[in-house]
Coordinates of C-alpha atoms in Angstrom, one line a residue:
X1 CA -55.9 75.9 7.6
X2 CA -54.9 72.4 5.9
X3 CA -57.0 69.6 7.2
X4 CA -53.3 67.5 8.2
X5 CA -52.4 70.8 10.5
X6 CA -55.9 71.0 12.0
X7 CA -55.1 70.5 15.9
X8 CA -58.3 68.2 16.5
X9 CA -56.6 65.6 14.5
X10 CA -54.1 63.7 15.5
X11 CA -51.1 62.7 14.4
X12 CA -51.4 59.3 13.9
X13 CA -54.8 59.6 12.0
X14 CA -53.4 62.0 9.3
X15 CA -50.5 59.4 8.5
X16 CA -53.2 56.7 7.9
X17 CA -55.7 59.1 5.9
X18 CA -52.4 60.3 3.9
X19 CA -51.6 56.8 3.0
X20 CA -55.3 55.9 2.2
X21 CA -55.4 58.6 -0.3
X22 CA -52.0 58.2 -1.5
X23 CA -52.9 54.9 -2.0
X24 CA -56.2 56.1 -4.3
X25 CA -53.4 58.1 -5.9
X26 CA -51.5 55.1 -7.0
X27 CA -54.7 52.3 -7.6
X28 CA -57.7 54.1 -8.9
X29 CA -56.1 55.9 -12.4
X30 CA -56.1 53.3 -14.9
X31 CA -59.3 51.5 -13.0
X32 CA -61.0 54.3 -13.6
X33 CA -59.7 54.8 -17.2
X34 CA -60.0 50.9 -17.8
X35 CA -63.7 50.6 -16.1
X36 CA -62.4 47.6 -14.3
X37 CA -59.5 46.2 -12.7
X38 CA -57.2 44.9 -15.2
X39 CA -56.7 41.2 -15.5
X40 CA -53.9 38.9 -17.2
X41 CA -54.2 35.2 -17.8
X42 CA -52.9 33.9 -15.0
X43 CA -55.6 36.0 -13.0
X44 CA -58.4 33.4 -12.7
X45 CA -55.4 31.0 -11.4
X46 CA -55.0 33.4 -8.4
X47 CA -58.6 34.5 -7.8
X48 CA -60.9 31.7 -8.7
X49 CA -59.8 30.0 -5.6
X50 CA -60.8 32.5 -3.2
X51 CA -64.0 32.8 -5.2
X52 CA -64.6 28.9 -4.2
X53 CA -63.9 29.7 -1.1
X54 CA -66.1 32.1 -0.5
X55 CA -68.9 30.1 -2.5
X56 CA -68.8 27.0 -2.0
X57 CA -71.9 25.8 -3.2
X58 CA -70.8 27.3 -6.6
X59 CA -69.3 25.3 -9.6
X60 CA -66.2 26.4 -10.5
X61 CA -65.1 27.9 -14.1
X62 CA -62.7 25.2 -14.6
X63 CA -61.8 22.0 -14.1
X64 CA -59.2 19.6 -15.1
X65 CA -60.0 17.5 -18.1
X66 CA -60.2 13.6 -17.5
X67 CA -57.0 12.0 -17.6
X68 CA -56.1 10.3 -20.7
X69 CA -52.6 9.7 -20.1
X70 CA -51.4 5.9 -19.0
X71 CA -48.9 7.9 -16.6
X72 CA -50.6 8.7 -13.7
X73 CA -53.0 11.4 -12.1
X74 CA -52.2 14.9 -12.6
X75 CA -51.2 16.3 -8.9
X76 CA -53.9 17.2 -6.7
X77 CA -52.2 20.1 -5.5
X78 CA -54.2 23.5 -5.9
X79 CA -50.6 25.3 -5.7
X80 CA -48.9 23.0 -8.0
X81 CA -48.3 26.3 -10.3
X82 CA -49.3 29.1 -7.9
X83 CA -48.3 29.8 -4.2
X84 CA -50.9 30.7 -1.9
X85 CA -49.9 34.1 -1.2
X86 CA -51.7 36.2 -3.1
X87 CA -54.8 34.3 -2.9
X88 CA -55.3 34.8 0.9
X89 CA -54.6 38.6 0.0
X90 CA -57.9 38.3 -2.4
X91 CA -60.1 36.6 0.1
X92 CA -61.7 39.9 1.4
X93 CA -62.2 40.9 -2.1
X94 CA -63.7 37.6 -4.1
X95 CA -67.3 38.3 -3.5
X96 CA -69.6 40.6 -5.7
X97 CA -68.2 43.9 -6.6
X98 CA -65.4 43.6 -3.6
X99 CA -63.3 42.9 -7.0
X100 CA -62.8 46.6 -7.7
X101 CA -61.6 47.2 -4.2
X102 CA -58.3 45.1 -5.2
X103 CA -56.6 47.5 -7.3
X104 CA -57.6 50.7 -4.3
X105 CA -56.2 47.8 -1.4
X106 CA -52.7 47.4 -4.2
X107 CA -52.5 50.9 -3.9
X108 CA -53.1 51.5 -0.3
X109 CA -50.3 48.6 0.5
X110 CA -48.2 50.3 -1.9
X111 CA -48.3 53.3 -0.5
X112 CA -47.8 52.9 3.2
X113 CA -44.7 50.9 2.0
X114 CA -43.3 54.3 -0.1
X115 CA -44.1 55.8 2.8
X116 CA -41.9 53.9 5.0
X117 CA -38.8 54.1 2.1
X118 CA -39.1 57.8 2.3
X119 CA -38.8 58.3 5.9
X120 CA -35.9 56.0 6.0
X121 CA -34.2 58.3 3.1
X122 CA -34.6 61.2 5.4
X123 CA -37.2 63.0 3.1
X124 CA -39.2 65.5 5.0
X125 CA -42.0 64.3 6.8
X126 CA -44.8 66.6 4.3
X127 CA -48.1 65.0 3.6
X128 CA -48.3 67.4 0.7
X129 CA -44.9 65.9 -0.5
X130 CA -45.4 62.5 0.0
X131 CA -48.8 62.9 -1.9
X132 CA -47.4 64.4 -4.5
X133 CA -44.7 61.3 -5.3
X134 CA -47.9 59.1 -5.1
X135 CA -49.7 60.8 -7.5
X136 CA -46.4 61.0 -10.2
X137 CA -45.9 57.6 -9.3
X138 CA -49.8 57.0 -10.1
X139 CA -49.9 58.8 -13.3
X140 CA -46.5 58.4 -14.8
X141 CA -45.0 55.0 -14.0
X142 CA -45.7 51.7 -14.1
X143 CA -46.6 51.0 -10.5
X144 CA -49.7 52.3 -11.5
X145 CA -50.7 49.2 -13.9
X146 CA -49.3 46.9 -11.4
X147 CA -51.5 47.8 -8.8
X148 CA -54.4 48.4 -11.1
X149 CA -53.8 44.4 -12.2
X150 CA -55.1 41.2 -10.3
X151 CA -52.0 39.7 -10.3
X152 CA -48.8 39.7 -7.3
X153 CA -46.2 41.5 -9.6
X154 CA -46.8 44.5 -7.9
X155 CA -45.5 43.3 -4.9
X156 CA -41.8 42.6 -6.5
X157 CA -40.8 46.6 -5.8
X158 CA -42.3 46.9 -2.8
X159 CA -40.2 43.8 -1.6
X160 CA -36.8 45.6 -2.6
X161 CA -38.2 48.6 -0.6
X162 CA -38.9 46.9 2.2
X163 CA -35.2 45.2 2.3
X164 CA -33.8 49.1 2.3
X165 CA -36.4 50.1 5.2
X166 CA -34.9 47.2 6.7
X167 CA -30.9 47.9 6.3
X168 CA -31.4 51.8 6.8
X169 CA -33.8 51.9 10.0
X170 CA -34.1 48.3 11.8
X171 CA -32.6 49.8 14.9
X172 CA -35.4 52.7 15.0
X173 CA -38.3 50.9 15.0
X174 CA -40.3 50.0 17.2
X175 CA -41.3 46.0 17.7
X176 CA -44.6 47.1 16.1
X177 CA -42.8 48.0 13.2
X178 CA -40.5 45.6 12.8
X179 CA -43.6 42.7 13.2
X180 CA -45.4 44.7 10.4
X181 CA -42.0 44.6 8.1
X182 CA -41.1 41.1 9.0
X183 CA -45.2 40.0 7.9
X184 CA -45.4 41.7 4.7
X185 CA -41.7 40.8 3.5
X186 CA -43.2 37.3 4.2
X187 CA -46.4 37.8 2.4
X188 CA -44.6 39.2 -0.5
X189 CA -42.0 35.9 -0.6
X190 CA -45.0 33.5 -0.6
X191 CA -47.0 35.5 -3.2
X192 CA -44.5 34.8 -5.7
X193 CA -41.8 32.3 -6.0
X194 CA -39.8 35.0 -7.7
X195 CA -39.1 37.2 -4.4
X196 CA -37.3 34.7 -2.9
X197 CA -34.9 34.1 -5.0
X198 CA -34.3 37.8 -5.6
X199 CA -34.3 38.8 -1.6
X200 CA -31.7 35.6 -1.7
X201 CA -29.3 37.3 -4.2
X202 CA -29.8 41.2 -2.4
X203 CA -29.0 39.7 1.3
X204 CA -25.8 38.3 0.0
X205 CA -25.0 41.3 -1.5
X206 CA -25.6 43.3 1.0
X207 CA -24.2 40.8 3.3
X208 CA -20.7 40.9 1.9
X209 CA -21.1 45.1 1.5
X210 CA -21.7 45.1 5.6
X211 CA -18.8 42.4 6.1
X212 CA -16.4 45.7 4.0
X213 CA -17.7 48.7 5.2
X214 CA -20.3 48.0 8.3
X215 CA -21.1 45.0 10.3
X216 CA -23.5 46.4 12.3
X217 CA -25.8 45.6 9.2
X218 CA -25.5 42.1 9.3
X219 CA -27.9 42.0 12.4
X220 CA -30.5 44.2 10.2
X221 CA -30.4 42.1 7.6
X222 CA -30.5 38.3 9.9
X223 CA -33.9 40.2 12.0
X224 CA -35.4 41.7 9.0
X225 CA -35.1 39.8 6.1
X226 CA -33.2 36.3 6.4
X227 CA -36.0 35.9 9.1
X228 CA -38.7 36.4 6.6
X229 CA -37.2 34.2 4.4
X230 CA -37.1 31.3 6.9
X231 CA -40.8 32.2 7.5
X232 CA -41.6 31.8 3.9
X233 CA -39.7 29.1 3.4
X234 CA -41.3 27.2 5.8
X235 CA -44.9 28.2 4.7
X236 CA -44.6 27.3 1.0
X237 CA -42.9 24.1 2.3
X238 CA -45.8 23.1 4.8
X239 CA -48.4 24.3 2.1
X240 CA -47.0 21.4 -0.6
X241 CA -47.1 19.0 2.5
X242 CA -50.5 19.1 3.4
X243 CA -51.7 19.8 -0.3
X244 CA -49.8 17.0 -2.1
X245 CA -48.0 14.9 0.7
X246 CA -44.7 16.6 -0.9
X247 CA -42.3 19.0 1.4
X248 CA -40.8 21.4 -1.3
X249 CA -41.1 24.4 -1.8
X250 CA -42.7 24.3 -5.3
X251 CA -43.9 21.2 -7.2
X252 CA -43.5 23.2 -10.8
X253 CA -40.3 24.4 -10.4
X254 CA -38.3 21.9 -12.4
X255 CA -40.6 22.0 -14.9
X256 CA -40.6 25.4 -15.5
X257 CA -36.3 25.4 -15.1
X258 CA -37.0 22.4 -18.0
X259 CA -39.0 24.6 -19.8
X260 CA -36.3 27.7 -19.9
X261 CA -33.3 25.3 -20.6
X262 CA -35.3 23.8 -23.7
X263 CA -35.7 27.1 -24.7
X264 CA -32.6 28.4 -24.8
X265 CA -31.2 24.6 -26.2
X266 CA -29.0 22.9 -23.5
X267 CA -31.6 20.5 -22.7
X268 CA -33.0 19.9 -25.9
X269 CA -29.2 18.4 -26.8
X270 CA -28.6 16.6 -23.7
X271 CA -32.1 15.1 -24.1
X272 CA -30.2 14.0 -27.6
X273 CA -28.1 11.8 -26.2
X274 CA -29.6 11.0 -23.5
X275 CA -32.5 9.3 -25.2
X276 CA -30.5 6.8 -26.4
X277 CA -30.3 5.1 -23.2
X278 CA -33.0 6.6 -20.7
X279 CA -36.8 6.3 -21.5
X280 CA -38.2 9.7 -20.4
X281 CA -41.3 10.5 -21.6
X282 CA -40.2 13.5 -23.6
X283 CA -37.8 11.3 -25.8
X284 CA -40.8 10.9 -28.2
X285 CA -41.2 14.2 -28.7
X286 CA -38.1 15.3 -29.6
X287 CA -38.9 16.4 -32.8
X288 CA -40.9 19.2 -31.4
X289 CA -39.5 20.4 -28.4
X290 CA -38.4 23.3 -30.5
X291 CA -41.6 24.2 -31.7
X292 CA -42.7 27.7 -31.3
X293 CA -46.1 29.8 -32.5
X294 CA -47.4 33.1 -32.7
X295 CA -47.3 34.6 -29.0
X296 CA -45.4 31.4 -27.4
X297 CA -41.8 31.6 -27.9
X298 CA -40.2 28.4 -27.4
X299 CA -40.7 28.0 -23.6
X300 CA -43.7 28.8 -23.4
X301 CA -44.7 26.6 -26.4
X302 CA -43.7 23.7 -24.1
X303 CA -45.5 25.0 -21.0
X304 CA -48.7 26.6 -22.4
X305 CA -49.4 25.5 -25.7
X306 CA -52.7 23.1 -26.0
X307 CA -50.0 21.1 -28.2
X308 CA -47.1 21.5 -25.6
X309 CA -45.2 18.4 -23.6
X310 CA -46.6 19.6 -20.6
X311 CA -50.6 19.8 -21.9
X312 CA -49.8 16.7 -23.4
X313 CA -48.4 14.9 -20.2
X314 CA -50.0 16.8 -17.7
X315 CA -48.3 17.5 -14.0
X316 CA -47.9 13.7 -13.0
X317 CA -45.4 13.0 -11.0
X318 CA -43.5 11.0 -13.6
X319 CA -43.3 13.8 -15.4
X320 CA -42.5 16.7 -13.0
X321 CA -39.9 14.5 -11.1
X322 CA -38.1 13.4 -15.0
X323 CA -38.3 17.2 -15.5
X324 CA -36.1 17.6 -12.3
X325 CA -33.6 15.1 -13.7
X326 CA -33.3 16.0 -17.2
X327 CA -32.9 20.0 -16.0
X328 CA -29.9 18.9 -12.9
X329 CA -28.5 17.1 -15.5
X330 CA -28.6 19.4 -18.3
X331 CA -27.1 21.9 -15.8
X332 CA -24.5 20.0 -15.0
X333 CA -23.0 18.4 -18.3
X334 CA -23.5 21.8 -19.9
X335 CA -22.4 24.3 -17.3
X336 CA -21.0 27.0 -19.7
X337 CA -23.5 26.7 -22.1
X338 CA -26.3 27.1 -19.0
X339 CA -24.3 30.4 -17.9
X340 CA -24.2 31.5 -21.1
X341 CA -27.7 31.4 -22.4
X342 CA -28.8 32.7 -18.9
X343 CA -26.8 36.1 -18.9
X344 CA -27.5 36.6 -22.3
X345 CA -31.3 36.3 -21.0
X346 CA -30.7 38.6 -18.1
X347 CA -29.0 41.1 -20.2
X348 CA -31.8 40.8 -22.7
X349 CA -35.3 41.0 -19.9
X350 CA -32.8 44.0 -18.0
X351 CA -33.8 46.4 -21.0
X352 CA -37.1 44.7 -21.6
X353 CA -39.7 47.1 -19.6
X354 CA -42.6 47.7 -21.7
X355 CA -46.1 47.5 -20.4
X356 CA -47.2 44.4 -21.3
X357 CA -48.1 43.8 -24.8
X358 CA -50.8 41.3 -24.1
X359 CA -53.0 44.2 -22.1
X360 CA -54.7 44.2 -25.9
X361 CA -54.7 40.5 -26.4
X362 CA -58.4 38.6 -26.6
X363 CA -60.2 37.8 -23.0
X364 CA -59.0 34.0 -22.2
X365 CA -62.0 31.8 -21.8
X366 CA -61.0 30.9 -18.4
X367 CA -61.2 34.6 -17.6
X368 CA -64.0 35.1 -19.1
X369 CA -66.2 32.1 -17.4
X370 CA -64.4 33.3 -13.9
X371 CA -66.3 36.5 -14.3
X372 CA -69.3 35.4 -15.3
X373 CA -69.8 33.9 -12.4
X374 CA -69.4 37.5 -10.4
X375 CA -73.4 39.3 -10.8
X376 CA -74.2 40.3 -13.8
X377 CA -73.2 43.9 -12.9
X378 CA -69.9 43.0 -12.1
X379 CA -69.3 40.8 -15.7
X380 CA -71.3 43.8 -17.5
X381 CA -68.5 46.3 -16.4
X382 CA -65.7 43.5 -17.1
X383 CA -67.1 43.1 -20.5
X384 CA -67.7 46.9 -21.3
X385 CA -64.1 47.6 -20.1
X386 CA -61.6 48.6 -22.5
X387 CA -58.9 46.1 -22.3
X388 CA -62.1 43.2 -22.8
X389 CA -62.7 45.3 -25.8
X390 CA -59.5 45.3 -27.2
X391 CA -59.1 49.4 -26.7
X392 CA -57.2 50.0 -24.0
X393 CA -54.3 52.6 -24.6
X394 CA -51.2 50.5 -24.4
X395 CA -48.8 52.5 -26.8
X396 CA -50.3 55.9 -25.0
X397 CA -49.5 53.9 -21.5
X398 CA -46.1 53.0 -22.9
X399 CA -45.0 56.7 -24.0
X400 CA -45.8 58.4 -20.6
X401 CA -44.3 55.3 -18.5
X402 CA -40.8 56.0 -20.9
X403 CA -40.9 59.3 -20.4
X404 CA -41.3 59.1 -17.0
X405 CA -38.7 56.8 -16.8
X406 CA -36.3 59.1 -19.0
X407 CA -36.8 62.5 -16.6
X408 CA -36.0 59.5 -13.8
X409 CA -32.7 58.6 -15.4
X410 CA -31.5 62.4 -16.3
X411 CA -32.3 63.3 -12.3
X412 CA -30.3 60.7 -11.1
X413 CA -27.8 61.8 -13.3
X414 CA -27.8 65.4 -12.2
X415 CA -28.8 65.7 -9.0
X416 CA -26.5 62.3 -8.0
X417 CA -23.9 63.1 -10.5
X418 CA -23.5 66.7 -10.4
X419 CA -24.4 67.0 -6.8
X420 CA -22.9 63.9 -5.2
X421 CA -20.9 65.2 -2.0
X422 CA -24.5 66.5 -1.3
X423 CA -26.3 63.1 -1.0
X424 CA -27.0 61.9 1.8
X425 CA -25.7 58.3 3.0
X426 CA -29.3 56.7 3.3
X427 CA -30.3 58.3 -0.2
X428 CA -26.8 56.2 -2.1
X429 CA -28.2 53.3 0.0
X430 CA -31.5 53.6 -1.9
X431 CA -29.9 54.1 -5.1
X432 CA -27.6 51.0 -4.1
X433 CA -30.7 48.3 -3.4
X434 CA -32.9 49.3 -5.7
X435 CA -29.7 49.1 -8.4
X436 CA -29.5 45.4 -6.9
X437 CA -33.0 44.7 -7.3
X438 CA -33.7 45.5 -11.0
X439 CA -30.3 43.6 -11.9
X440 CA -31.2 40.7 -9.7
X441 CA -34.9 41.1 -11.0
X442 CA -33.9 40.7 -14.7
X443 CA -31.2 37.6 -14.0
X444 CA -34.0 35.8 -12.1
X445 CA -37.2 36.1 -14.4
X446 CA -34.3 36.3 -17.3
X447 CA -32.5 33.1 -16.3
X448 CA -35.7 31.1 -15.2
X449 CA -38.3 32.2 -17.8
X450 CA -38.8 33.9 -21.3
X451 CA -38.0 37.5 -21.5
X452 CA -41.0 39.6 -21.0
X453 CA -41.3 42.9 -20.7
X454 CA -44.0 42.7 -17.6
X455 CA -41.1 41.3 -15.8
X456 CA -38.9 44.3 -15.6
X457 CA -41.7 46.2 -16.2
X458 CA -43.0 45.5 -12.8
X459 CA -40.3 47.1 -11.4
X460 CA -38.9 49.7 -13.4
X461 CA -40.9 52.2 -11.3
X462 CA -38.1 52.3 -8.9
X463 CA -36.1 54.6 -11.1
X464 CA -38.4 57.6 -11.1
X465 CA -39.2 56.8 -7.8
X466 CA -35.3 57.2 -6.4
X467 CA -35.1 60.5 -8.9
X468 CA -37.9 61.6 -6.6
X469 CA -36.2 60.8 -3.5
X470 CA -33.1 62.5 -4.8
X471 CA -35.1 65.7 -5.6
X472 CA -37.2 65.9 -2.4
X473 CA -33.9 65.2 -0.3
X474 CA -31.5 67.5 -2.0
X475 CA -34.0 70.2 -1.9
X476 CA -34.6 70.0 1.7
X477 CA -30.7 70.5 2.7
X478 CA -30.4 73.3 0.1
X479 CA -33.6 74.6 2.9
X480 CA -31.2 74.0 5.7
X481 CA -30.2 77.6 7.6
X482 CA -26.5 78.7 6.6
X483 CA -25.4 77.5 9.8
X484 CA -25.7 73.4 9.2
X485 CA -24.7 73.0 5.9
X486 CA -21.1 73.2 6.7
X487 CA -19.1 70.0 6.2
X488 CA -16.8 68.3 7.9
X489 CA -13.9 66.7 7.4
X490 CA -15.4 63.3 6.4
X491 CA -17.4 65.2 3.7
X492 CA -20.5 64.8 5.2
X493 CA -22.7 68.0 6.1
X494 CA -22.9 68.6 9.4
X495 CA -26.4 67.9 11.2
X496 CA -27.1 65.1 9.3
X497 CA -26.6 62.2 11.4
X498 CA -25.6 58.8 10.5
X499 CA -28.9 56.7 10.0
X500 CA -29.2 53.9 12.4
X501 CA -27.6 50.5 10.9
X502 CA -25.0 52.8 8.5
X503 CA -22.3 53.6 10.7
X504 CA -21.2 53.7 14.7
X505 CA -20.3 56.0 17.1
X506 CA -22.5 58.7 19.0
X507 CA -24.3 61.1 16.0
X508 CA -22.6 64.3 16.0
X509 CA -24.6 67.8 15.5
X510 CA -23.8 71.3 14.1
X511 CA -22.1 72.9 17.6
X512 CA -19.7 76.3 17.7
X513 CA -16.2 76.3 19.8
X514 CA -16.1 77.8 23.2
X515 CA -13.2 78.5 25.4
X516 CA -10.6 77.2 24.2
X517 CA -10.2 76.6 20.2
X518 CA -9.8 73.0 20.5
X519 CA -12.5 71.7 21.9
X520 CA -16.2 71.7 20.4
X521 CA -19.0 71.5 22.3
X522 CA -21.7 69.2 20.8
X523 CA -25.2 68.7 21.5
X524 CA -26.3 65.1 22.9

């Protein structure tokens, strides 16, 4: 007998072991395979602060530089470039060799989330199936490096999930649940700047698709996610107040929106002509703001560069609120220049999905001294591991993730295509937001960053996953006895009830006439 049939468990306890080891499924492959939980260079940025935290008494890896600049102090605040998000989610995990536990928690978190999408798509409630998804999704896809990485992006997925739990099965859950979705939408928004611009552009879209075909949704959507949004809003927001005496919700913004529009060229021309009456501090450096090197396109030249305006300025407030002006100005003198650089952009980080091609790239010091720090068993297996050796299998990791991705895209295409009138309403719902969430995705990081292919990349595991869904869904109908997979005359197969939040009306099952030929008796 199965230990999830075993009658001396209960219920309740399988679902939570199911999503633990799903969750193993999904987080431990490429930990194991690296040796270590893979890092990328904005890694210390997130976790040496909960390291502090934790050891206070400790020196930190890094500290700013003295000041050189006649402009002012560089801002105080600790989230100037980071929220603080994803470094509360770290805490438990900044201490010794808690580090590898990150990637197994990633996992975990990722998986009770799947877990929720595929009961709201109807998919049958089979621990066997459901493991099975994790571990394709574990060994095939990218979700797998996401979760395996210190760093929020794999949150950006489960975010888009979350919003279709949300529009499919608000009304069926219980407050529990809906405290539990409402929290880690939240979490998710204030772990990345990113998510809330995206959940912004999905809940208008999906706002105006309830306003055509049902309004009942709108309520979903104000409960389930606007609220979170509020919630985050007002976090990051009281975060920048009591960190830098500033309420916004991100200090860096404009000068990473500066950084994109210098890029692409719009602000490098305005800043032309606008130097010849204004006195910002980048009008000296005029001559370079185009400059670009070896693994810093232009954008990232200007943000990251040891030679870059911003290294050479630092954050002062001069600087970052000039940055605001040049970038609303740019934006609106040039307005159709702007547009066009940033759909070009979208269209361009849309197809761009490749695992990372950094994973190879030489330790960065601050990565290295953050680890070093950890006991020496910890920085032994960090420096034995194969990405701080320069080894890890990044074109091998790329083949099986397109692959994946390609049997993805052919089952859409044949079970949706070929098999359409046979898809359930909740599944086209999935297909519909997580459509909305890789465009939205791409014109976001596309339109306010470089392209890089860790952007898309961090979600592009939602296409095998809805092929999945697809398959596990159309097979169970095809399972249904002859007598409930008639149809009726809306087209949809009878016995399959409207899913709360999709429709109206009392949900109609399979009956048979009695008496008199027009009337059908249905069960309630």
């Amino acid at each position: 007998m199965r230990f999830w049939n075993a009658s001396w468990i209960s219920p309740a306890l399988i679902n939570v072991l199911t999503i633990i080891l799903a969750g193993v499924l999904i987080g431990a492959p490429l930990l194991v395979l690296n040796g270590f939980p893979l890092t990328f260079d904005d890694t210390p940025g997130y976790l040496e602060p909960a390291f502090n935290i934790l050891h206070r008494a400790a020196q930190p890896a890094w500290t700013p530089p003295p000041d050189l600049s006649p402009h002012g102090l560089p801002s105080s605040n600790i989230f100037f470039l980071r929220p603080f998000g994803y470094m509360l989610f770290l805490l438990p995990f900044a201490g010794g060799w808690g580090v590898w536990l990150i990637p197994l928690a990633q996992g975990i978190l990722a998986a009770a989330v799947l877990r929720a999408a595929l009961t709201a798509a109807g998919a049958p409630e089979r621990p066997g199936l459901f493991l099975g998804i994790a571990a394709v999704l574990g060994l095939t896809t990218s979700l797998s490096l996401h979760a395996a990485t210190i760093m929020p992006d794999f949150l950006t997925g489960l975010a888009i999930l979350l919003v279709y739990v949300v529009v499919v099965r608000w009304p069926a859950l219980t407050a529990v649940q809906r405290l539990l979705t409402v929290a880690a939408l939240t979490g998710t928004i204030v772990s990345h700047l990113s998510h809330l611009a995206i959940l912004g552009g999905i809940i208008v879209l999906l706002g105006l698709w309830a306003l055509w075909h049902d309004r009942a949704m709108l309520r979903s959507l104000a409960w389930g996610v606007l609220l979170p949004m509020v919630l985050a809003a007002g976090l990051l927001t009281g975060s920048n107040l009591l960190t830098a005496g500033r309420p916004v919700l991100s200090e860096s913004s404009p000068v990473f929106l500066l950084a994109r529009l210098i890029g692409d060229g719009p602000a490098r021309d305005y800043l032309a002509e606008a130097c010849r009456s204004r006195d910002y501090l980048l009008c000296g450096s005029l001559d370079s703001l185009d400059r670009s090197a070896p693994g810093y396109v232009t954008s990232d030249y200007f943000l990251w560069h040891p030679d870059g305006a911003r290294r050479r300025f630092g954050d002062q407030p001069r600087f970052v609120a000039e940055a605001a002006e040049i970038a609303h100005n740019t934006i609106a003198s040039r307005p159709a220049a702007v547009a066009a650089h940033g759909l070009a952009n979208a269209a361009g980080q849309f197809v761009e999905f490749q695992p990372d091609d950094t994973l190879n790239d030489p330790v960065k010091p601050l990565t290295r001294r953050l680890f070093s720090r950890f006991p020496a068993s910890v920085y032994g297996a960090f420096d034995r591991s194969l990405q701080t050796q320069q080894r890890f299998p990044r074109d091998g990791l790329a083949l099986v993730q397109d692959l994946s991705l390609s049997l993805g895209i052919l089952g859409l295409a044949a079970l949706g295509l070929g098999r359409w009138r046979r898809v359930d309403g909740r599944v086209w719902m999935l297909i519909l937001v997580i459509g909305m969430g890789l465009t939205l995705n791409a014109v976001v990081t596309g339109g306010l960053s470089a392209v890089h292919d860790r952007y898309q990349n961090r979600v592009i595991w939602l296409v095998p996953f809805a092929a999945l869904v697809l398959l596990a869904t159309a097979r169970s109908r095809d399972l249904l006895p002859a007598g409930r997979t008639g149809r009726t005359g809306s087209g949809q197969p009878t016995g399959w009830n409207t899913p709360p939040g999709m429709g109206t009306g009392t949900p109609v099952v399979a009956g048979r006439l009695s008496g008199s030929p027009s009337l059908l008796r249905t069960a309630r």
